Amino acid sequence: MTTLSYGVDERWRLTHLGRLLGHARRRFDERVLWLMAHSPHAPLALSNLAARQRISAAIVHITRHLPLAGARLSELAASAGMTKQAMGDLVDQCVAWGLVRREPDPRDARARRIVFTPTGLDWLQAFRRAVEQAEAEFRAAVGDAVAAVVLLGLEAYADGDPAPPRRQRPYNVRDRDQAP
């Protein structure tokens, strides 16, 4: 097996904040799914799917973003940062598993809302317990003080302005050495 070798000037690609956040989120999601697969509180059929790695972290997206009162597909997709088509595929899968159902929107007879089923609400409670356990494990691994700083920092960063500063004029290669 070949081992990749990175020079000093290339190591930044492995250790920049975005990459570390991505790895941390993946690890956290994998732990949550593992806990759900072994949870006595999760609906048995769904915990069996999780144990066989048939439920991906993408399905957890619905669990994270669907309000208890339900939402239209477009609202759910926007909340999760996904296209309507991609979210529609996830919703179809969750409908097949009995997590959610589509029902008429009382505000607009032409629209449909995605809502949790009773099984989906049980799944949501198991998800909550798994997240709480994974967070406790994180605190145990890094210490309460570091965990608090990480949480505060991530909250501040996530709530910040997502748009980069706008340039006054289109970018020109001749101006590359000038600050925006």
PDB file of C-alpha atoms in Angstrom:
ATOM      1  CA  MET A   1       0.000   0.000   0.000  1.00  0.00           C
ATOM      2  CA  THR A   2       1.334   3.416  -0.943  1.00  0.00           C
ATOM      3  CA  THR A   3       1.553   6.068   1.747  1.00  0.00           C
ATOM      4  CA  LEU A   4       1.059   9.618   0.602  1.00  0.00           C
ATOM      5  CA  SER A   5       3.794  12.029   1.553  1.00  0.00           C
ATOM      6  CA  TYR A   6       3.001  15.691   2.012  1.00  0.00           C
ATOM      7  CA  GLY A   7       5.598  18.417   2.014  1.00  0.00           C
ATOM      8  CA  VAL A   8       5.567  21.157   4.633  1.00  0.00           C
ATOM      9  CA  ASP A   9       3.852  23.574   2.277  1.00  0.00           C
ATOM     10  CA  GLU A  10       1.097  21.015   1.534  1.00  0.00           C
ATOM     11  CA  ARG A  11       0.134  20.056   5.090  1.00  0.00           C
ATOM     12  CA  TRP A  12      -2.272  22.980   5.316  1.00  0.00           C
ATOM     13  CA  ARG A  13      -4.645  20.983   3.107  1.00  0.00           C
ATOM     14  CA  LEU A  14      -4.952  18.351   5.826  1.00  0.00           C
ATOM     15  CA  THR A  15      -5.235  20.636   8.826  1.00  0.00           C
ATOM     16  CA  HIS A  16      -7.302  23.656   7.791  1.00  0.00           C
ATOM     17  CA  LEU A  17     -10.433  24.459   9.749  1.00  0.00           C
ATOM     18  CA  GLY A  18     -12.907  23.368   7.073  1.00  0.00           C
ATOM     19  CA  ARG A  19     -11.353  19.934   6.744  1.00  0.00           C
ATOM     20  CA  LEU A  20     -11.187  19.435  10.515  1.00  0.00           C
ATOM     21  CA  LEU A  21     -14.816  20.534  10.890  1.00  0.00           C
ATOM     22  CA  GLY A  22     -15.810  18.082   8.157  1.00  0.00           C
ATOM     23  CA  HIS A  23     -13.968  15.212   9.837  1.00  0.00           C
ATOM     24  CA  ALA A  24     -15.437  16.105  13.229  1.00  0.00           C
ATOM     25  CA  ARG A  25     -18.975  16.245  11.831  1.00  0.00           C
ATOM     26  CA  ARG A  26     -18.548  12.929  10.041  1.00  0.00           C
ATOM     27  CA  ARG A  27     -17.211  11.311  13.232  1.00  0.00           C
ATOM     28  CA  PHE A  28     -20.044  12.790  15.298  1.00  0.00           C
ATOM     29  CA  ASP A  29     -22.718  11.644  12.823  1.00  0.00           C
ATOM     30  CA  GLU A  30     -21.223   8.147  12.642  1.00  0.00           C
ATOM     31  CA  ARG A  31     -21.259   7.920  16.437  1.00  0.00           C
ATOM     32  CA  VAL A  32     -24.866   9.117  16.617  1.00  0.00           C
ATOM     33  CA  LEU A  33     -25.915   6.527  14.027  1.00  0.00           C
ATOM     34  CA  TRP A  34     -24.027   3.798  15.901  1.00  0.00           C
ATOM     35  CA  LEU A  35     -25.757   4.773  19.148  1.00  0.00           C
ATOM     36  CA  MET A  36     -29.128   4.739  17.400  1.00  0.00           C
ATOM     37  CA  ALA A  37     -28.407   1.311  15.929  1.00  0.00           C
ATOM     38  CA  HIS A  38     -27.850   0.013  19.458  1.00  0.00           C
ATOM     39  CA  SER A  39     -30.564   2.017  21.195  1.00  0.00           C
ATOM     40  CA  PRO A  40     -33.390   0.226  22.978  1.00  0.00           C
ATOM     41  CA  HIS A  41     -35.449   3.400  22.391  1.00  0.00           C
ATOM     42  CA  ALA A  42     -35.219   3.514  18.585  1.00  0.00           C
ATOM     43  CA  PRO A  43     -37.937   1.721  16.622  1.00  0.00           C
ATOM     44  CA  LEU A  44     -36.598  -1.811  16.049  1.00  0.00           C
ATOM     45  CA  ALA A  45     -36.892  -1.816  12.252  1.00  0.00           C
ATOM     46  CA  LEU A  46     -35.050   1.495  12.037  1.00  0.00           C
ATOM     47  CA  SER A  47     -32.334   0.503  14.499  1.00  0.00           C
ATOM     48  CA  ASN A  48     -31.815  -2.663  12.424  1.00  0.00           C
ATOM     49  CA  LEU A  49     -31.418  -0.507   9.308  1.00  0.00           C
ATOM     50  CA  ALA A  50     -28.931   1.690  11.167  1.00  0.00           C
ATOM     51  CA  ALA A  51     -27.031  -1.382  12.405  1.00  0.00           C
ATOM     52  CA  ARG A  52     -26.708  -2.607   8.807  1.00  0.00           C
ATOM     53  CA  GLN A  53     -25.547   0.889   7.781  1.00  0.00           C
ATOM     54  CA  ARG A  54     -28.597   1.374   5.559  1.00  0.00           C
ATOM     55  CA  ILE A  55     -29.414   4.699   7.177  1.00  0.00           C
ATOM     56  CA  SER A  56     -26.941   7.344   6.198  1.00  0.00           C
ATOM     57  CA  ALA A  57     -26.147  10.642   7.825  1.00  0.00           C
ATOM     58  CA  ALA A  58     -28.207  12.204   5.018  1.00  0.00           C
ATOM     59  CA  ILE A  59     -31.358  10.725   6.574  1.00  0.00           C
ATOM     60  CA  VAL A  60     -30.336  12.389   9.809  1.00  0.00           C
ATOM     61  CA  HIS A  61     -30.680  15.656   7.842  1.00  0.00           C
ATOM     62  CA  ILE A  62     -34.447  15.252   7.916  1.00  0.00           C
ATOM     63  CA  THR A  63     -34.341  14.516  11.633  1.00  0.00           C
ATOM     64  CA  ARG A  64     -32.334  17.704  12.186  1.00  0.00           C
ATOM     65  CA  HIS A  65     -34.365  20.020   9.983  1.00  0.00           C
ATOM     66  CA  LEU A  66     -38.022  18.937  10.026  1.00  0.00           C
ATOM     67  CA  PRO A  67     -39.995  21.006  12.568  1.00  0.00           C
ATOM     68  CA  LEU A  68     -42.425  19.101  14.796  1.00  0.00           C
ATOM     69  CA  ALA A  69     -45.300  20.949  13.103  1.00  0.00           C
ATOM     70  CA  GLY A  70     -44.042  19.782   9.701  1.00  0.00           C
ATOM     71  CA  ALA A  71     -42.862  21.723   6.678  1.00  0.00           C
ATOM     72  CA  ARG A  72     -43.278  21.930   2.943  1.00  0.00           C
ATOM     73  CA  LEU A  73     -40.639  20.152   0.902  1.00  0.00           C
ATOM     74  CA  SER A  74     -39.202  23.467  -0.305  1.00  0.00           C
ATOM     75  CA  GLU A  75     -38.880  24.741   3.291  1.00  0.00           C
ATOM     76  CA  LEU A  76     -37.254  21.508   4.430  1.00  0.00           C
ATOM     77  CA  ALA A  77     -34.801  21.549   1.520  1.00  0.00           C
ATOM     78  CA  ALA A  78     -33.871  25.188   2.164  1.00  0.00           C
ATOM     79  CA  SER A  79     -33.333  24.512   5.868  1.00  0.00           C
ATOM     80  CA  ALA A  80     -31.032  21.574   5.060  1.00  0.00           C
ATOM     81  CA  GLY A  81     -29.208  23.429   2.271  1.00  0.00           C
ATOM     82  CA  MET A  82     -30.284  20.878  -0.339  1.00  0.00           C
ATOM     83  CA  THR A  83     -32.157  20.973  -3.617  1.00  0.00           C
ATOM     84  CA  LYS A  84     -35.856  20.133  -3.583  1.00  0.00           C
ATOM     85  CA  GLN A  85     -35.151  17.106  -5.757  1.00  0.00           C
ATOM     86  CA  ALA A  86     -32.477  15.715  -3.412  1.00  0.00           C
ATOM     87  CA  MET A  87     -34.659  16.340  -0.365  1.00  0.00           C
ATOM     88  CA  GLY A  88     -37.611  14.772  -2.179  1.00  0.00           C
ATOM     89  CA  ASP A  89     -35.587  11.579  -2.624  1.00  0.00           C
ATOM     90  CA  LEU A  90     -34.751  11.530   1.099  1.00  0.00           C
ATOM     91  CA  VAL A  91     -38.378  12.176   2.013  1.00  0.00           C
ATOM     92  CA  ASP A  92     -39.475   9.299  -0.248  1.00  0.00           C
ATOM     93  CA  GLN A  93     -37.056   7.020   1.593  1.00  0.00           C
ATOM     94  CA  CYS A  94     -38.270   8.236   4.977  1.00  0.00           C
ATOM     95  CA  VAL A  95     -41.898   7.724   3.908  1.00  0.00           C
ATOM     96  CA  ALA A  96     -41.049   4.139   2.918  1.00  0.00           C
ATOM     97  CA  TRP A  97     -39.472   3.573   6.346  1.00  0.00           C
ATOM     98  CA  GLY A  98     -42.453   5.093   8.136  1.00  0.00           C
ATOM     99  CA  LEU A  99     -40.559   8.066   9.603  1.00  0.00           C
ATOM    100  CA  VAL A 100     -42.623  10.763   7.889  1.00  0.00           C
ATOM    101  CA  ARG A 101     -45.761  11.130   5.810  1.00  0.00           C
ATOM    102  CA  ARG A 102     -47.060  13.681   3.348  1.00  0.00           C
ATOM    103  CA  GLU A 103     -50.327  15.363   4.169  1.00  0.00           C
ATOM    104  CA  PRO A 104     -52.297  18.289   2.733  1.00  0.00           C
ATOM    105  CA  ASP A 105     -51.148  21.729   3.821  1.00  0.00           C
ATOM    106  CA  PRO A 106     -54.038  23.421   5.659  1.00  0.00           C
ATOM    107  CA  ARG A 107     -52.892  26.812   4.287  1.00  0.00           C
ATOM    108  CA  ASP A 108     -52.822  25.707   0.643  1.00  0.00           C
ATOM    109  CA  ALA A 109     -54.795  22.736  -0.669  1.00  0.00           C
ATOM    110  CA  ARG A 110     -52.379  22.355  -3.595  1.00  0.00           C
ATOM    111  CA  ALA A 111     -49.356  21.971  -1.312  1.00  0.00           C
ATOM    112  CA  ARG A 112     -48.257  19.034   0.833  1.00  0.00           C
ATOM    113  CA  ARG A 113     -46.508  19.100   4.189  1.00  0.00           C
ATOM    114  CA  ILE A 114     -43.974  16.601   5.448  1.00  0.00           C
ATOM    115  CA  VAL A 115     -44.737  15.567   9.049  1.00  0.00           C
ATOM    116  CA  PHE A 116     -43.335  13.010  11.460  1.00  0.00           C
ATOM    117  CA  THR A 117     -45.303   9.802  12.012  1.00  0.00           C
ATOM    118  CA  PRO A 118     -45.543   8.330  15.532  1.00  0.00           C
ATOM    119  CA  THR A 119     -42.632   6.050  14.559  1.00  0.00           C
ATOM    120  CA  GLY A 120     -40.758   9.121  13.328  1.00  0.00           C
ATOM    121  CA  LEU A 121     -41.329  10.856  16.665  1.00  0.00           C
ATOM    122  CA  ASP A 122     -39.921   7.772  18.438  1.00  0.00           C
ATOM    123  CA  TRP A 123     -36.925   7.964  16.071  1.00  0.00           C
ATOM    124  CA  LEU A 124     -36.558  11.670  16.899  1.00  0.00           C
ATOM    125  CA  GLN A 125     -36.429  10.915  20.640  1.00  0.00           C
ATOM    126  CA  ALA A 126     -33.822   8.185  20.059  1.00  0.00           C
ATOM    127  CA  PHE A 127     -31.881  10.685  17.934  1.00  0.00           C
ATOM    128  CA  ARG A 128     -32.020  13.216  20.773  1.00  0.00           C
ATOM    129  CA  ARG A 129     -30.672  10.667  23.263  1.00  0.00           C
ATOM    130  CA  ALA A 130     -27.902   9.642  20.844  1.00  0.00           C
ATOM    131  CA  VAL A 131     -26.893  13.275  20.253  1.00  0.00           C
ATOM    132  CA  GLU A 132     -26.814  13.917  24.009  1.00  0.00           C
ATOM    133  CA  GLN A 133     -24.625  10.824  24.496  1.00  0.00           C
ATOM    134  CA  ALA A 134     -22.267  11.811  21.651  1.00  0.00           C
ATOM    135  CA  GLU A 135     -21.984  15.334  23.089  1.00  0.00           C
ATOM    136  CA  ALA A 136     -21.193  13.900  26.539  1.00  0.00           C
ATOM    137  CA  GLU A 137     -18.496  11.719  24.971  1.00  0.00           C
ATOM    138  CA  PHE A 138     -17.060  14.779  23.207  1.00  0.00           C
ATOM    139  CA  ARG A 139     -16.946  16.691  26.509  1.00  0.00           C
ATOM    140  CA  ALA A 140     -15.252  13.717  28.198  1.00  0.00           C
ATOM    141  CA  ALA A 141     -12.669  13.531  25.393  1.00  0.00           C
ATOM    142  CA  VAL A 142     -11.704  17.220  25.285  1.00  0.00           C
ATOM    143  CA  GLY A 143     -12.779  18.495  28.708  1.00  0.00           C
ATOM    144  CA  ASP A 144     -15.681  20.721  29.694  1.00  0.00           C
ATOM    145  CA  ALA A 145     -13.773  23.983  29.208  1.00  0.00           C
ATOM    146  CA  VAL A 146     -12.633  23.150  25.671  1.00  0.00           C
ATOM    147  CA  ALA A 147     -16.096  21.801  24.782  1.00  0.00           C
ATOM    148  CA  ALA A 148     -17.687  25.060  25.969  1.00  0.00           C
ATOM    149  CA  VAL A 149     -15.251  27.168  23.936  1.00  0.00           C
ATOM    150  CA  VAL A 150     -15.794  25.004  20.844  1.00  0.00           C
ATOM    151  CA  LEU A 151     -19.578  25.294  21.207  1.00  0.00           C
ATOM    152  CA  LEU A 152     -19.471  29.066  21.693  1.00  0.00           C
ATOM    153  CA  GLY A 153     -17.056  29.507  18.798  1.00  0.00           C
ATOM    154  CA  LEU A 154     -19.115  27.369  16.437  1.00  0.00           C
ATOM    155  CA  GLU A 155     -22.336  29.148  17.423  1.00  0.00           C
ATOM    156  CA  ALA A 156     -20.744  32.544  16.788  1.00  0.00           C
ATOM    157  CA  TYR A 157     -19.276  31.427  13.480  1.00  0.00           C
ATOM    158  CA  ALA A 158     -22.483  29.745  12.295  1.00  0.00           C
ATOM    159  CA  ASP A 159     -24.551  32.835  13.142  1.00  0.00           C
ATOM    160  CA  GLY A 160     -22.130  35.170  11.341  1.00  0.00           C
ATOM    161  CA  ASP A 161     -22.560  36.764   7.933  1.00  0.00           C
ATOM    162  CA  PRO A 162     -22.350  33.939   5.372  1.00  0.00           C
ATOM    163  CA  ALA A 163     -21.703  36.248   2.428  1.00  0.00           C
ATOM    164  CA  PRO A 164     -18.153  37.232   1.543  1.00  0.00           C
ATOM    165  CA  PRO A 165     -17.462  40.954   1.234  1.00  0.00           C
ATOM    166  CA  ARG A 166     -18.582  42.294  -2.125  1.00  0.00           C
ATOM    167  CA  ARG A 167     -16.046  43.818  -4.449  1.00  0.00           C
ATOM    168  CA  GLN A 168     -16.841  47.240  -5.832  1.00  0.00           C
ATOM    169  CA  ARG A 169     -15.911  46.204  -9.367  1.00  0.00           C
ATOM    170  CA  PRO A 170     -15.344  42.925 -11.188  1.00  0.00           C
ATOM    171  CA  TYR A 171     -12.104  41.112 -10.455  1.00  0.00           C
ATOM    172  CA  ASN A 172      -9.251  41.903 -12.809  1.00  0.00           C
ATOM    173  CA  VAL A 173      -6.055  39.853 -12.771  1.00  0.00           C
ATOM    174  CA  ARG A 174      -4.040  43.097 -12.835  1.00  0.00           C
ATOM    175  CA  ASP A 175      -5.490  43.937  -9.401  1.00  0.00           C
ATOM    176  CA  ARG A 176      -4.578  40.627  -7.737  1.00  0.00           C
ATOM    177  CA  ASP A 177      -2.006  42.166  -5.402  1.00  0.00           C
ATOM    178  CA  GLN A 178      -4.461  44.736  -4.054  1.00  0.00           C
ATOM    179  CA  ALA A 179      -6.627  44.013  -1.035  1.00  0.00           C
ATOM    180  CA  PRO A 180     -10.386  43.825  -1.706  1.00  0.00           C
TER     181      PRO A 180
END
